[in-house]
mmCIF file of N, CA and C in Angstrom:
data_model
loop_
_atom_site.group_PDB
_atom_site.id
_atom_site.type_symbol
_atom_site.label_atom_id
_atom_site.label_comp_id
_atom_site.label_asym_id
_atom_site.label_seq_id
_atom_site.Cartn_x
_atom_site.Cartn_y
_atom_site.Cartn_z
ATOM 1 N N MET A 231 103.680 103.929 106.990
ATOM 2 C CA MET A 231 103.693 104.438 105.605
ATOM 3 C C MET A 231 102.329 104.402 105.007
ATOM 4 N N GLU A 232 101.994 105.545 104.334
ATOM 5 C CA GLU A 232 100.677 105.668 103.748
ATOM 6 C C GLU A 232 100.733 105.603 102.238
ATOM 7 N N ILE A 233 99.705 105.016 101.651
ATOM 8 C CA ILE A 233 99.620 104.921 100.144
ATOM 9 C C ILE A 233 98.389 105.682 99.752
ATOM 10 N N GLY A 234 98.539 106.807 98.979
ATOM 11 C CA GLY A 234 97.412 107.694 98.635
ATOM 12 C C GLY A 234 96.481 107.107 97.464
ATOM 13 N N PHE A 235 95.430 107.821 97.217
ATOM 14 C CA PHE A 235 94.397 107.350 96.355
ATOM 15 C C PHE A 235 94.951 107.071 94.928
ATOM 16 N N GLU A 236 95.788 107.983 94.458
ATOM 17 C CA GLU A 236 96.240 107.821 93.049
ATOM 18 C C GLU A 236 97.088 106.550 92.852
ATOM 19 N N GLU A 237 97.867 106.256 93.863
ATOM 20 C CA GLU A 237 98.719 105.006 93.830
ATOM 21 C C GLU A 237 97.762 103.773 93.949
ATOM 22 N N VAL A 238 96.734 103.903 94.928
ATOM 23 C CA VAL A 238 95.804 102.842 95.082
ATOM 24 C C VAL A 238 95.089 102.527 93.750
ATOM 25 N N ARG A 239 94.644 103.610 93.101
ATOM 26 C CA ARG A 239 93.971 103.395 91.820
ATOM 27 C C ARG A 239 94.819 102.750 90.771
ATOM 28 N N ALA A 240 96.118 103.135 90.763
ATOM 29 C CA ALA A 240 97.059 102.517 89.766
ATOM 30 C C ALA A 240 97.339 101.070 90.066
ATOM 31 N N LEU A 241 97.369 100.707 91.392
ATOM 32 C CA LEU A 241 97.714 99.316 91.779
ATOM 33 C C LEU A 241 96.599 98.368 91.679
ATOM 34 N N LEU A 242 95.320 98.810 91.866
ATOM 35 C CA LEU A 242 94.224 97.893 91.802
ATOM 36 C C LEU A 242 93.708 97.707 90.389
ATOM 37 N N PRO A 243 93.286 96.402 90.124
ATOM 38 C CA PRO A 243 92.720 96.105 88.792
ATOM 39 C C PRO A 243 91.331 96.586 88.700
ATOM 40 N N GLN A 244 90.604 96.821 89.836
ATOM 41 C CA GLN A 244 89.276 97.287 89.922
ATOM 42 C C GLN A 244 89.307 98.784 89.584
ATOM 43 N N LYS A 245 88.225 99.217 88.941
ATOM 44 C CA LYS A 245 88.118 100.687 88.641
ATOM 45 C C LYS A 245 86.675 101.183 89.089
ATOM 46 N N PHE A 246 86.435 102.488 88.932
ATOM 47 C CA PHE A 246 85.214 103.123 89.292
ATOM 48 C C PHE A 246 84.111 102.310 88.655
ATOM 49 N N PRO A 247 82.998 101.984 89.358
ATOM 50 C CA PRO A 247 82.688 102.409 90.700
ATOM 51 C C PRO A 247 83.097 101.442 91.805
ATOM 52 N N PHE A 248 83.962 100.531 91.488
ATOM 53 C CA PHE A 248 84.271 99.407 92.475
ATOM 54 C C PHE A 248 85.645 99.561 93.149
ATOM 55 N N LEU A 249 86.100 100.821 93.319
ATOM 56 C CA LEU A 249 87.262 101.045 94.207
ATOM 57 C C LEU A 249 86.740 101.162 95.602
ATOM 58 N N MET A 250 87.084 100.139 96.410
ATOM 59 C CA MET A 250 86.610 100.081 97.792
ATOM 60 C C MET A 250 87.604 100.440 98.873
ATOM 61 N N VAL A 251 88.743 101.032 98.427
ATOM 62 C CA VAL A 251 89.771 101.498 99.310
ATOM 63 C C VAL A 251 90.227 102.845 98.798
ATOM 64 N N ASP A 252 90.097 103.913 99.687
ATOM 65 C CA ASP A 252 90.504 105.275 99.294
ATOM 66 C C ASP A 252 91.981 105.452 99.519
ATOM 67 N N LYS A 253 92.510 104.845 100.526
ATOM 68 C CA LYS A 253 94.020 104.953 100.793
ATOM 69 C C LYS A 253 94.449 103.852 101.741
ATOM 70 N N ILE A 254 95.705 103.633 101.866
ATOM 71 C CA ILE A 254 96.290 102.694 102.806
ATOM 72 C C ILE A 254 96.875 103.627 103.925
ATOM 73 N N VAL A 255 96.445 103.469 105.168
ATOM 74 C CA VAL A 255 96.929 104.386 106.213
ATOM 75 C C VAL A 255 98.087 103.725 107.032
ATOM 76 N N GLU A 256 98.128 102.375 107.041
ATOM 77 C CA GLU A 256 99.251 101.696 107.671
ATOM 78 C C GLU A 256 99.650 100.520 106.739
ATOM 79 N N TRP A 257 100.941 100.293 106.688
ATOM 80 C CA TRP A 257 101.409 99.207 105.866
ATOM 81 C C TRP A 257 102.844 98.659 106.433
ATOM 82 N N GLU A 258 102.810 97.339 106.563
ATOM 83 C CA GLU A 258 104.070 96.647 106.977
ATOM 84 C C GLU A 258 104.358 95.624 105.866
ATOM 85 N N LYS A 259 105.435 95.815 105.211
ATOM 86 C CA LYS A 259 105.771 94.894 104.086
ATOM 87 C C LYS A 259 105.669 93.425 104.365
ATOM 88 N N GLY A 260 104.842 92.754 103.578
ATOM 89 C CA GLY A 260 104.586 91.318 103.729
ATOM 90 C C GLY A 260 103.875 90.869 104.943
ATOM 91 N N LYS A 261 103.308 91.805 105.760
ATOM 92 C CA LYS A 261 102.675 91.409 107.002
ATOM 93 C C LYS A 261 101.293 91.947 107.147
ATOM 94 N N ARG A 262 101.048 93.261 106.920
ATOM 95 C CA ARG A 262 99.880 93.832 107.353
ATOM 96 C C ARG A 262 99.630 95.165 106.566
ATOM 97 N N ALA A 263 98.333 95.451 106.390
ATOM 98 C CA ALA A 263 97.930 96.751 105.814
ATOM 99 C C ALA A 263 96.548 97.138 106.373
ATOM 100 N N VAL A 264 96.408 98.419 106.533
ATOM 101 C CA VAL A 264 95.122 99.006 106.961
ATOM 102 C C VAL A 264 94.612 99.946 105.911
ATOM 103 N N GLY A 265 93.502 99.582 105.246
ATOM 104 C CA GLY A 265 92.864 100.427 104.178
ATOM 105 C C GLY A 265 91.732 101.250 104.850
ATOM 106 N N LEU A 266 91.487 102.461 104.223
ATOM 107 C CA LEU A 266 90.472 103.298 104.696
ATOM 108 C C LEU A 266 89.498 103.552 103.505
ATOM 109 N N LYS A 267 88.209 103.488 103.829
ATOM 110 C CA LYS A 267 87.131 103.769 102.878
ATOM 111 C C LYS A 267 86.107 104.688 103.475
ATOM 112 N N ASN A 268 85.934 105.897 102.900
ATOM 113 C CA ASN A 268 84.924 106.807 103.406
ATOM 114 C C ASN A 268 83.674 106.374 102.683
ATOM 115 N N ILE A 269 82.624 106.100 103.494
ATOM 116 C CA ILE A 269 81.286 105.686 102.998
ATOM 117 C C ILE A 269 80.423 106.877 102.794
ATOM 118 N N THR A 270 80.017 107.183 101.555
ATOM 119 C CA THR A 270 79.242 108.381 101.252
ATOM 120 C C THR A 270 77.903 107.918 100.688
ATOM 121 N N GLY A 271 76.931 108.755 100.845
ATOM 122 C CA GLY A 271 75.559 108.445 100.302
ATOM 123 C C GLY A 271 75.519 108.638 98.791
ATOM 124 N N ASN A 272 76.564 109.170 98.190
ATOM 125 C CA ASN A 272 76.596 109.375 96.752
ATOM 126 C C ASN A 272 76.918 108.112 95.954
ATOM 127 N N GLU A 273 77.276 107.030 96.629
ATOM 128 C CA GLU A 273 77.675 105.848 95.901
ATOM 129 C C GLU A 273 76.473 105.157 95.257
ATOM 130 N N ILE A 274 76.687 104.709 94.092
ATOM 131 C CA ILE A 274 75.617 104.197 93.229
ATOM 132 C C ILE A 274 74.806 103.076 93.799
ATOM 133 N N TRP A 275 75.466 102.162 94.581
ATOM 134 C CA TRP A 275 74.740 101.006 95.113
ATOM 135 C C TRP A 275 73.699 101.392 96.127
ATOM 136 N N PHE A 276 73.779 102.539 96.746
ATOM 137 C CA PHE A 276 72.770 102.967 97.713
ATOM 138 C C PHE A 276 71.418 103.252 97.106
ATOM 139 N N LEU A 277 71.348 103.388 95.765
ATOM 140 C CA LEU A 277 70.072 103.562 95.110
ATOM 141 C C LEU A 277 69.139 102.387 95.297
ATOM 142 N N GLY A 278 69.755 101.220 95.350
ATOM 143 C CA GLY A 278 68.974 99.983 95.425
ATOM 144 C C GLY A 278 69.196 99.194 96.736
ATOM 145 N N HIS A 279 70.168 99.595 97.549
ATOM 146 C CA HIS A 279 70.552 98.754 98.754
ATOM 147 C C HIS A 279 70.598 99.688 99.976
ATOM 148 N N PHE A 280 69.639 100.039 100.476
ATOM 149 C CA PHE A 280 68.211 99.885 100.258
ATOM 150 C C PHE A 280 67.623 101.222 100.042
ATOM 151 N N PRO A 281 66.564 101.443 99.210
ATOM 152 C CA PRO A 281 65.998 102.732 98.928
ATOM 153 C C PRO A 281 65.591 103.528 100.232
ATOM 154 N N ASN A 282 65.062 102.788 101.223
ATOM 155 C CA ASN A 282 64.537 103.419 102.449
ATOM 156 C C ASN A 282 65.547 103.430 103.576
ATOM 157 N N ARG A 283 66.618 102.730 103.465
ATOM 158 C CA ARG A 283 67.695 102.818 104.469
ATOM 159 C C ARG A 283 68.976 102.314 103.829
ATOM 160 N N ALA A 284 69.911 103.293 103.519
ATOM 161 C CA ALA A 284 71.131 102.918 102.805
ATOM 162 C C ALA A 284 72.011 102.051 103.740
ATOM 163 N N VAL A 285 72.443 100.939 103.190
ATOM 164 C CA VAL A 285 73.347 99.997 103.908
ATOM 165 C C VAL A 285 74.370 99.508 102.909
ATOM 166 N N LEU A 286 75.664 99.509 103.307
ATOM 167 C CA LEU A 286 76.727 99.059 102.335
ATOM 168 C C LEU A 286 76.496 97.610 102.204
ATOM 169 N N PRO A 287 76.425 97.072 100.967
ATOM 170 C CA PRO A 287 76.267 95.646 100.739
ATOM 171 C C PRO A 287 77.448 94.830 101.268
ATOM 172 N N GLY A 288 77.151 93.737 101.923
ATOM 173 C CA GLY A 288 78.133 92.894 102.506
ATOM 174 C C GLY A 288 79.221 92.440 101.516
ATOM 175 N N ALA A 289 78.775 92.183 100.284
ATOM 176 C CA ALA A 289 79.695 91.809 99.230
ATOM 177 C C ALA A 289 80.737 92.822 98.948
ATOM 178 N N LEU A 290 80.374 94.082 99.034
ATOM 179 C CA LEU A 290 81.256 95.217 98.868
ATOM 180 C C LEU A 290 82.242 95.416 100.000
ATOM 181 N N LEU A 291 81.763 95.017 101.133
ATOM 182 C CA LEU A 291 82.596 95.013 102.337
ATOM 183 C C LEU A 291 83.722 94.022 102.182
ATOM 184 N N ILE A 292 83.362 92.787 101.713
ATOM 185 C CA ILE A 292 84.331 91.791 101.455
ATOM 186 C C ILE A 292 85.268 92.191 100.327
ATOM 187 N N GLU A 293 84.757 92.865 99.310
ATOM 188 C CA GLU A 293 85.534 93.394 98.228
ATOM 189 C C GLU A 293 86.622 94.350 98.753
ATOM 190 N N GLY A 294 86.263 95.172 99.663
ATOM 191 C CA GLY A 294 87.204 96.113 100.259
ATOM 192 C C GLY A 294 88.324 95.350 100.996
ATOM 193 N N MET A 295 87.977 94.311 101.692
ATOM 194 C CA MET A 295 89.007 93.416 102.318
ATOM 195 C C MET A 295 89.865 92.831 101.282
ATOM 196 N N ALA A 296 89.274 92.350 100.201
ATOM 197 C CA ALA A 296 90.089 91.735 99.062
ATOM 198 C C ALA A 296 91.041 92.689 98.449
ATOM 199 N N GLN A 297 90.458 93.942 98.249
ATOM 200 C CA GLN A 297 91.348 94.983 97.572
ATOM 201 C C GLN A 297 92.515 95.450 98.549
ATOM 202 N N THR A 298 92.248 95.497 99.766
ATOM 203 C CA THR A 298 93.305 95.753 100.781
ATOM 204 C C THR A 298 94.393 94.671 100.728
ATOM 205 N N ALA A 299 93.945 93.393 100.561
ATOM 206 C CA ALA A 299 94.896 92.271 100.485
ATOM 207 C C ALA A 299 95.726 92.417 99.160
ATOM 208 N N ILE A 300 95.064 92.798 98.061
ATOM 209 C CA ILE A 300 95.798 92.958 96.744
ATOM 210 C C ILE A 300 96.816 94.059 96.933
ATOM 211 N N LEU A 301 96.470 95.161 97.574
ATOM 212 C CA LEU A 301 97.407 96.304 97.733
ATOM 213 C C LEU A 301 98.587 95.781 98.563
ATOM 214 N N LEU A 302 98.350 95.082 99.644
ATOM 215 C CA LEU A 302 99.416 94.497 100.503
ATOM 216 C C LEU A 302 100.324 93.706 99.684
ATOM 217 N N PHE A 303 99.797 92.722 98.911
ATOM 218 C CA PHE A 303 100.505 91.786 98.093
ATOM 219 C C PHE A 303 101.349 92.568 97.017
ATOM 220 N N ARG A 304 100.753 93.528 96.306
ATOM 221 C CA ARG A 304 101.420 94.275 95.203
ATOM 222 C C ARG A 304 102.542 95.149 95.839
ATOM 223 N N LYS A 305 102.284 95.836 96.829
ATOM 224 C CA LYS A 305 103.296 96.701 97.482
ATOM 225 C C LYS A 305 104.434 95.933 98.119
ATOM 226 N N SER A 306 104.110 94.771 98.714
ATOM 227 C CA SER A 306 105.157 94.015 99.404
ATOM 228 C C SER A 306 106.104 93.284 98.390
ATOM 229 N N PHE A 307 105.595 92.932 97.257
ATOM 230 C CA PHE A 307 106.394 92.112 96.306
ATOM 231 C C PHE A 307 106.591 92.763 94.995
ATOM 232 N N GLU A 308 106.292 94.073 94.840
ATOM 233 C CA GLU A 308 106.580 94.678 93.520
ATOM 234 C C GLU A 308 108.118 94.739 93.312
ATOM 235 N N GLY A 309 108.450 94.401 92.141
ATOM 236 C CA GLY A 309 109.853 94.304 91.766
ATOM 237 C C GLY A 309 110.451 92.938 92.024
ATOM 238 N N GLU A 310 109.875 92.169 93.000
ATOM 239 C CA GLU A 310 110.360 90.855 93.281
ATOM 240 C C GLU A 310 109.606 89.731 92.585
ATOM 241 N N LEU A 311 108.256 89.885 92.421
ATOM 242 C CA LEU A 311 107.387 88.892 91.722
ATOM 243 C C LEU A 311 106.704 89.500 90.539
ATOM 244 N N LYS A 312 106.776 88.828 89.409
ATOM 245 C CA LYS A 312 106.131 89.351 88.176
ATOM 246 C C LYS A 312 104.624 89.594 88.452
ATOM 247 N N GLN A 313 103.970 88.672 89.245
ATOM 248 C CA GLN A 313 102.517 88.740 89.476
ATOM 249 C C GLN A 313 102.167 90.062 90.312
ATOM 250 N N ALA A 314 103.062 90.501 91.128
ATOM 251 C CA ALA A 314 102.802 91.670 91.933
ATOM 252 C C ALA A 314 102.867 92.996 91.124
ATOM 253 N N SER A 315 103.729 93.002 90.062
ATOM 254 C CA SER A 315 103.957 94.167 89.326
ATOM 255 C C SER A 315 103.113 94.275 88.047
ATOM 256 N N ASP A 316 102.688 93.126 87.495
ATOM 257 C CA ASP A 316 101.946 93.030 86.225
ATOM 258 C C ASP A 316 100.546 93.530 86.346
ATOM 259 N N PRO A 317 100.196 94.590 85.667
ATOM 260 C CA PRO A 317 98.806 95.099 85.703
ATOM 261 C C PRO A 317 97.768 94.146 85.131
ATOM 262 N N GLU A 318 98.217 93.112 84.407
ATOM 263 C CA GLU A 318 97.342 92.153 83.795
ATOM 264 C C GLU A 318 97.029 90.950 84.733
ATOM 265 N N THR A 319 97.717 90.950 85.868
ATOM 266 C CA THR A 319 97.508 89.868 86.900
ATOM 267 C C THR A 319 96.012 89.813 87.314
ATOM 268 N N LEU A 320 95.509 88.588 87.258
ATOM 269 C CA LEU A 320 94.176 88.343 87.749
ATOM 270 C C LEU A 320 94.269 87.807 89.229
ATOM 271 N N PHE A 321 93.318 88.298 90.066
ATOM 272 C CA PHE A 321 93.322 87.860 91.470
ATOM 273 C C PHE A 321 92.039 87.090 91.685
ATOM 274 N N PHE A 322 92.163 85.891 92.182
ATOM 275 C CA PHE A 322 90.943 85.072 92.525
ATOM 276 C C PHE A 322 90.871 84.907 94.007
ATOM 277 N N PHE A 323 89.663 85.172 94.537
ATOM 278 C CA PHE A 323 89.479 85.156 96.009
ATOM 279 C C PHE A 323 88.405 84.148 96.402
ATOM 280 N N GLY A 324 88.593 83.486 97.509
ATOM 281 C CA GLY A 324 87.673 82.709 98.146
ATOM 282 C C GLY A 324 87.562 83.187 99.570
ATOM 283 N N SER A 325 86.414 82.941 100.261
ATOM 284 C CA SER A 325 86.307 83.432 101.605
ATOM 285 C C SER A 325 85.854 82.289 102.541
ATOM 286 N N ALA A 326 86.263 82.370 103.701
ATOM 287 C CA ALA A 326 85.838 81.378 104.745
ATOM 288 C C ALA A 326 85.621 82.169 106.054
ATOM 289 N N LYS A 327 84.701 81.683 106.836
ATOM 290 C CA LYS A 327 84.527 82.262 108.204
ATOM 291 C C LYS A 327 84.078 83.734 108.074
ATOM 292 N N VAL A 328 83.311 84.098 107.142
ATOM 293 C CA VAL A 328 82.875 85.487 107.021
ATOM 294 C C VAL A 328 81.771 85.748 108.057
ATOM 295 N N ARG A 329 81.900 86.881 108.758
ATOM 296 C CA ARG A 329 80.875 87.301 109.777
ATOM 297 C C ARG A 329 80.639 88.735 109.678
ATOM 298 N N PHE A 330 79.338 89.116 109.491
ATOM 299 C CA PHE A 330 78.914 90.486 109.497
ATOM 300 C C PHE A 330 78.257 90.778 110.873
ATOM 301 N N LEU A 331 78.715 91.792 111.579
ATOM 302 C CA LEU A 331 78.322 92.009 112.918
ATOM 303 C C LEU A 331 77.375 93.178 113.017
ATOM 304 N N ARG A 332 77.466 94.176 112.124
ATOM 305 C CA ARG A 332 76.509 95.240 112.124
ATOM 306 C C ARG A 332 76.568 95.964 110.748
ATOM 307 N N PRO A 333 75.524 96.653 110.352
ATOM 308 C CA PRO A 333 75.546 97.381 109.063
ATOM 309 C C PRO A 333 76.419 98.574 109.023
ATOM 310 N N VAL A 334 76.939 98.846 107.857
ATOM 311 C CA VAL A 334 77.767 100.066 107.633
ATOM 312 C C VAL A 334 76.900 100.973 106.829
ATOM 313 N N VAL A 335 76.870 102.281 107.141
ATOM 314 C CA VAL A 335 76.001 103.189 106.543
ATOM 315 C C VAL A 335 76.713 104.448 106.098
ATOM 316 N N PRO A 336 76.103 105.244 105.141
ATOM 317 C CA PRO A 336 76.814 106.492 104.697
ATOM 318 C C PRO A 336 77.131 107.389 105.907
ATOM 319 N N GLY A 337 78.246 108.020 105.745
ATOM 320 C CA GLY A 337 78.764 108.967 106.830
ATOM 321 C C GLY A 337 79.818 108.277 107.712
ATOM 322 N N GLU A 338 79.883 107.009 107.536
ATOM 323 C CA GLU A 338 80.926 106.269 108.405
ATOM 324 C C GLU A 338 82.205 106.104 107.629
ATOM 325 N N GLN A 339 83.299 105.927 108.478
ATOM 326 C CA GLN A 339 84.621 105.668 107.893
ATOM 327 C C GLN A 339 85.013 104.258 108.224
ATOM 328 N N LEU A 340 85.250 103.492 107.215
ATOM 329 C CA LEU A 340 85.554 102.059 107.365
ATOM 330 C C LEU A 340 87.114 101.873 107.329
ATOM 331 N N LEU A 341 87.638 101.176 108.361
ATOM 332 C CA LEU A 341 89.010 100.877 108.391
ATOM 333 C C LEU A 341 89.114 99.285 108.257
ATOM 334 N N ILE A 342 89.863 98.926 107.263
ATOM 335 C CA ILE A 342 89.984 97.480 106.938
ATOM 336 C C ILE A 342 91.387 96.935 107.205
ATOM 337 N N GLU A 343 91.606 96.169 108.246
ATOM 338 C CA GLU A 343 92.907 95.614 108.548
ATOM 339 C C GLU A 343 93.024 94.254 107.981
ATOM 340 N N VAL A 344 94.152 94.065 107.271
ATOM 341 C CA VAL A 344 94.433 92.706 106.650
ATOM 342 C C VAL A 344 95.796 92.275 107.249
ATOM 343 N N ASN A 345 95.853 91.014 107.829
ATOM 344 C CA ASN A 345 97.035 90.493 108.275
ATOM 345 C C ASN A 345 97.362 89.098 107.530
ATOM 346 N N VAL A 346 98.558 88.944 107.065
ATOM 347 C CA VAL A 346 98.970 87.799 106.343
ATOM 348 C C VAL A 346 99.023 86.591 107.295
ATOM 349 N N VAL A 347 98.338 85.546 106.912
ATOM 350 C CA VAL A 347 98.506 84.231 107.579
ATOM 351 C C VAL A 347 99.623 83.418 106.837
ATOM 352 N N LYS A 348 99.515 83.428 105.507
ATOM 353 C CA LYS A 348 100.499 82.738 104.698
ATOM 354 C C LYS A 348 100.451 83.436 103.341
ATOM 355 N N VAL A 349 101.674 83.526 102.757
ATOM 356 C CA VAL A 349 101.784 84.067 101.369
ATOM 357 C C VAL A 349 102.865 83.319 100.638
ATOM 358 N N VAL A 350 102.612 83.020 99.391
ATOM 359 C CA VAL A 350 103.562 82.402 98.457
ATOM 360 C C VAL A 350 103.468 83.247 97.150
ATOM 361 N N SER A 351 104.381 82.926 96.254
ATOM 362 C CA SER A 351 104.423 83.747 94.964
ATOM 363 C C SER A 351 103.106 83.604 94.126
ATOM 364 N N THR A 352 102.289 82.612 94.418
ATOM 365 C CA THR A 352 101.032 82.444 93.590
ATOM 366 C C THR A 352 99.833 82.680 94.395
ATOM 367 N N GLY A 353 99.876 83.254 95.591
ATOM 368 C CA GLY A 353 98.690 83.586 96.413
ATOM 369 C C GLY A 353 98.955 83.578 97.871
ATOM 370 N N GLY A 354 97.898 83.430 98.586
ATOM 371 C CA GLY A 354 98.039 83.438 100.053
ATOM 372 C C GLY A 354 96.730 83.430 100.846
ATOM 373 N N ILE A 355 96.820 83.547 102.177
ATOM 374 C CA ILE A 355 95.693 83.556 103.025
ATOM 375 C C ILE A 355 95.861 84.770 103.934
ATOM 376 N N VAL A 356 94.742 85.565 104.136
ATOM 377 C CA VAL A 356 94.874 86.694 105.021
ATOM 378 C C VAL A 356 93.637 86.632 105.955
ATOM 379 N N ASP A 357 93.790 87.223 107.132
ATOM 380 C CA ASP A 357 92.739 87.479 108.033
ATOM 381 C C ASP A 357 92.404 88.985 107.898
ATOM 382 N N ALA A 358 91.112 89.271 107.776
ATOM 383 C CA ALA A 358 90.657 90.625 107.588
ATOM 384 C C ALA A 358 89.579 91.025 108.620
ATOM 385 N N VAL A 359 89.721 92.236 109.111
ATOM 386 C CA VAL A 359 88.795 92.806 110.114
ATOM 387 C C VAL A 359 88.383 94.202 109.637
ATOM 388 N N ALA A 360 87.090 94.462 109.609
ATOM 389 C CA ALA A 360 86.591 95.828 109.150
ATOM 390 C C ALA A 360 86.031 96.452 110.438
ATOM 391 N N ARG A 361 86.375 97.678 110.648
ATOM 392 C CA ARG A 361 85.965 98.486 111.865
ATOM 393 C C ARG A 361 85.445 99.806 111.507
ATOM 394 N N VAL A 362 84.463 100.262 112.250
ATOM 395 C CA VAL A 362 83.905 101.637 112.178
ATOM 396 C C VAL A 362 83.992 102.207 113.625
ATOM 397 N N ALA A 363 84.689 103.361 113.778
ATOM 398 C CA ALA A 363 84.861 103.972 115.044
ATOM 399 C C ALA A 363 85.391 102.935 116.157
ATOM 400 N N GLY A 364 86.318 102.086 115.693
ATOM 401 C CA GLY A 364 86.830 101.095 116.650
ATOM 402 C C GLY A 364 86.062 99.800 116.841
ATOM 403 N N GLN A 365 84.764 99.863 116.365
ATOM 404 C CA GLN A 365 83.944 98.647 116.601
ATOM 405 C C GLN A 365 83.966 97.744 115.394
ATOM 406 N N VAL A 366 84.188 96.441 115.614
ATOM 407 C CA VAL A 366 84.293 95.470 114.545
ATOM 408 C C VAL A 366 82.911 95.322 113.893
ATOM 409 N N VAL A 367 82.890 95.518 112.570
ATOM 410 C CA VAL A 367 81.562 95.412 111.834
ATOM 411 C C VAL A 367 81.536 94.110 110.962
ATOM 412 N N ALA A 368 82.765 93.631 110.597
ATOM 413 C CA ALA A 368 82.851 92.387 109.839
ATOM 414 C C ALA A 368 84.256 91.790 109.961
ATOM 415 N N LYS A 369 84.326 90.444 109.793
ATOM 416 C CA LYS A 369 85.665 89.804 109.798
ATOM 417 C C LYS A 369 85.581 88.631 108.875
ATOM 418 N N ALA A 370 86.704 88.238 108.304
ATOM 419 C CA ALA A 370 86.685 87.124 107.360
ATOM 420 C C ALA A 370 88.162 86.594 107.202
ATOM 421 N N GLN A 371 88.268 85.401 106.799
ATOM 422 C CA GLN A 371 89.577 84.846 106.295
ATOM 423 C C GLN A 371 89.422 84.703 104.788
ATOM 424 N N LEU A 372 90.309 85.257 104.029
ATOM 425 C CA LEU A 372 90.243 85.256 102.610
ATOM 426 C C LEU A 372 91.489 84.488 102.084
ATOM 427 N N GLY A 373 91.252 83.596 101.153
ATOM 428 C CA GLY A 373 92.315 83.006 100.322
ATOM 429 C C GLY A 373 92.363 83.542 98.990
ATOM 430 N N PHE A 374 93.592 83.758 98.436
ATOM 431 C CA PHE A 374 93.578 84.234 97.061
ATOM 432 C C PHE A 374 94.710 83.642 96.267
ATOM 433 N N GLY A 375 94.437 83.635 94.995
ATOM 434 C CA GLY A 375 95.487 83.103 94.042
ATOM 435 C C GLY A 375 95.688 84.144 92.953
ATOM 436 N N VAL A 376 96.877 84.199 92.342
ATOM 437 C CA VAL A 376 97.103 85.067 91.224
ATOM 438 C C VAL A 376 97.485 84.329 89.992
ATOM 439 N N LYS A 377 97.117 84.903 88.876
ATOM 440 C CA LYS A 377 97.420 84.313 87.579
ATOM 441 C C LYS A 377 97.807 85.477 86.697
ATOM 442 N N ALA A 378 99.013 85.449 86.226
ATOM 443 C CA ALA A 378 99.555 86.515 85.257
ATOM 444 C C ALA A 378 99.070 86.253 83.835
#
């Protein structure tokens, strides 16, 4: 099942310029999601990171992982949990075991896979892996909590 950009934009609390997921290309309710982000040289952060060699900031890569987790949580539990459906829900993330393995640059397509380790009505833990052309570029375990 695919989730297009307009639905992604409606589901995420983040807005331009911090939408780090263009669409969800795979989704298994309550288990897994794969988000896609096209990396283009037009994005504002490349003006300063870095002027002589554009590299996607690692913090934004983690943000893409977090947003993919939010989309998985919201789509999996919409209608079942108030926190999943309420646009005022705040998501708090912490990370552990973050590893960056190579830079991501304009012209690449980032696939972010998020797998649920544990989820409850007030948050969860996910394992996330980011790939470019099948090669792992970053991985992390993220914990999150929600507050309506």
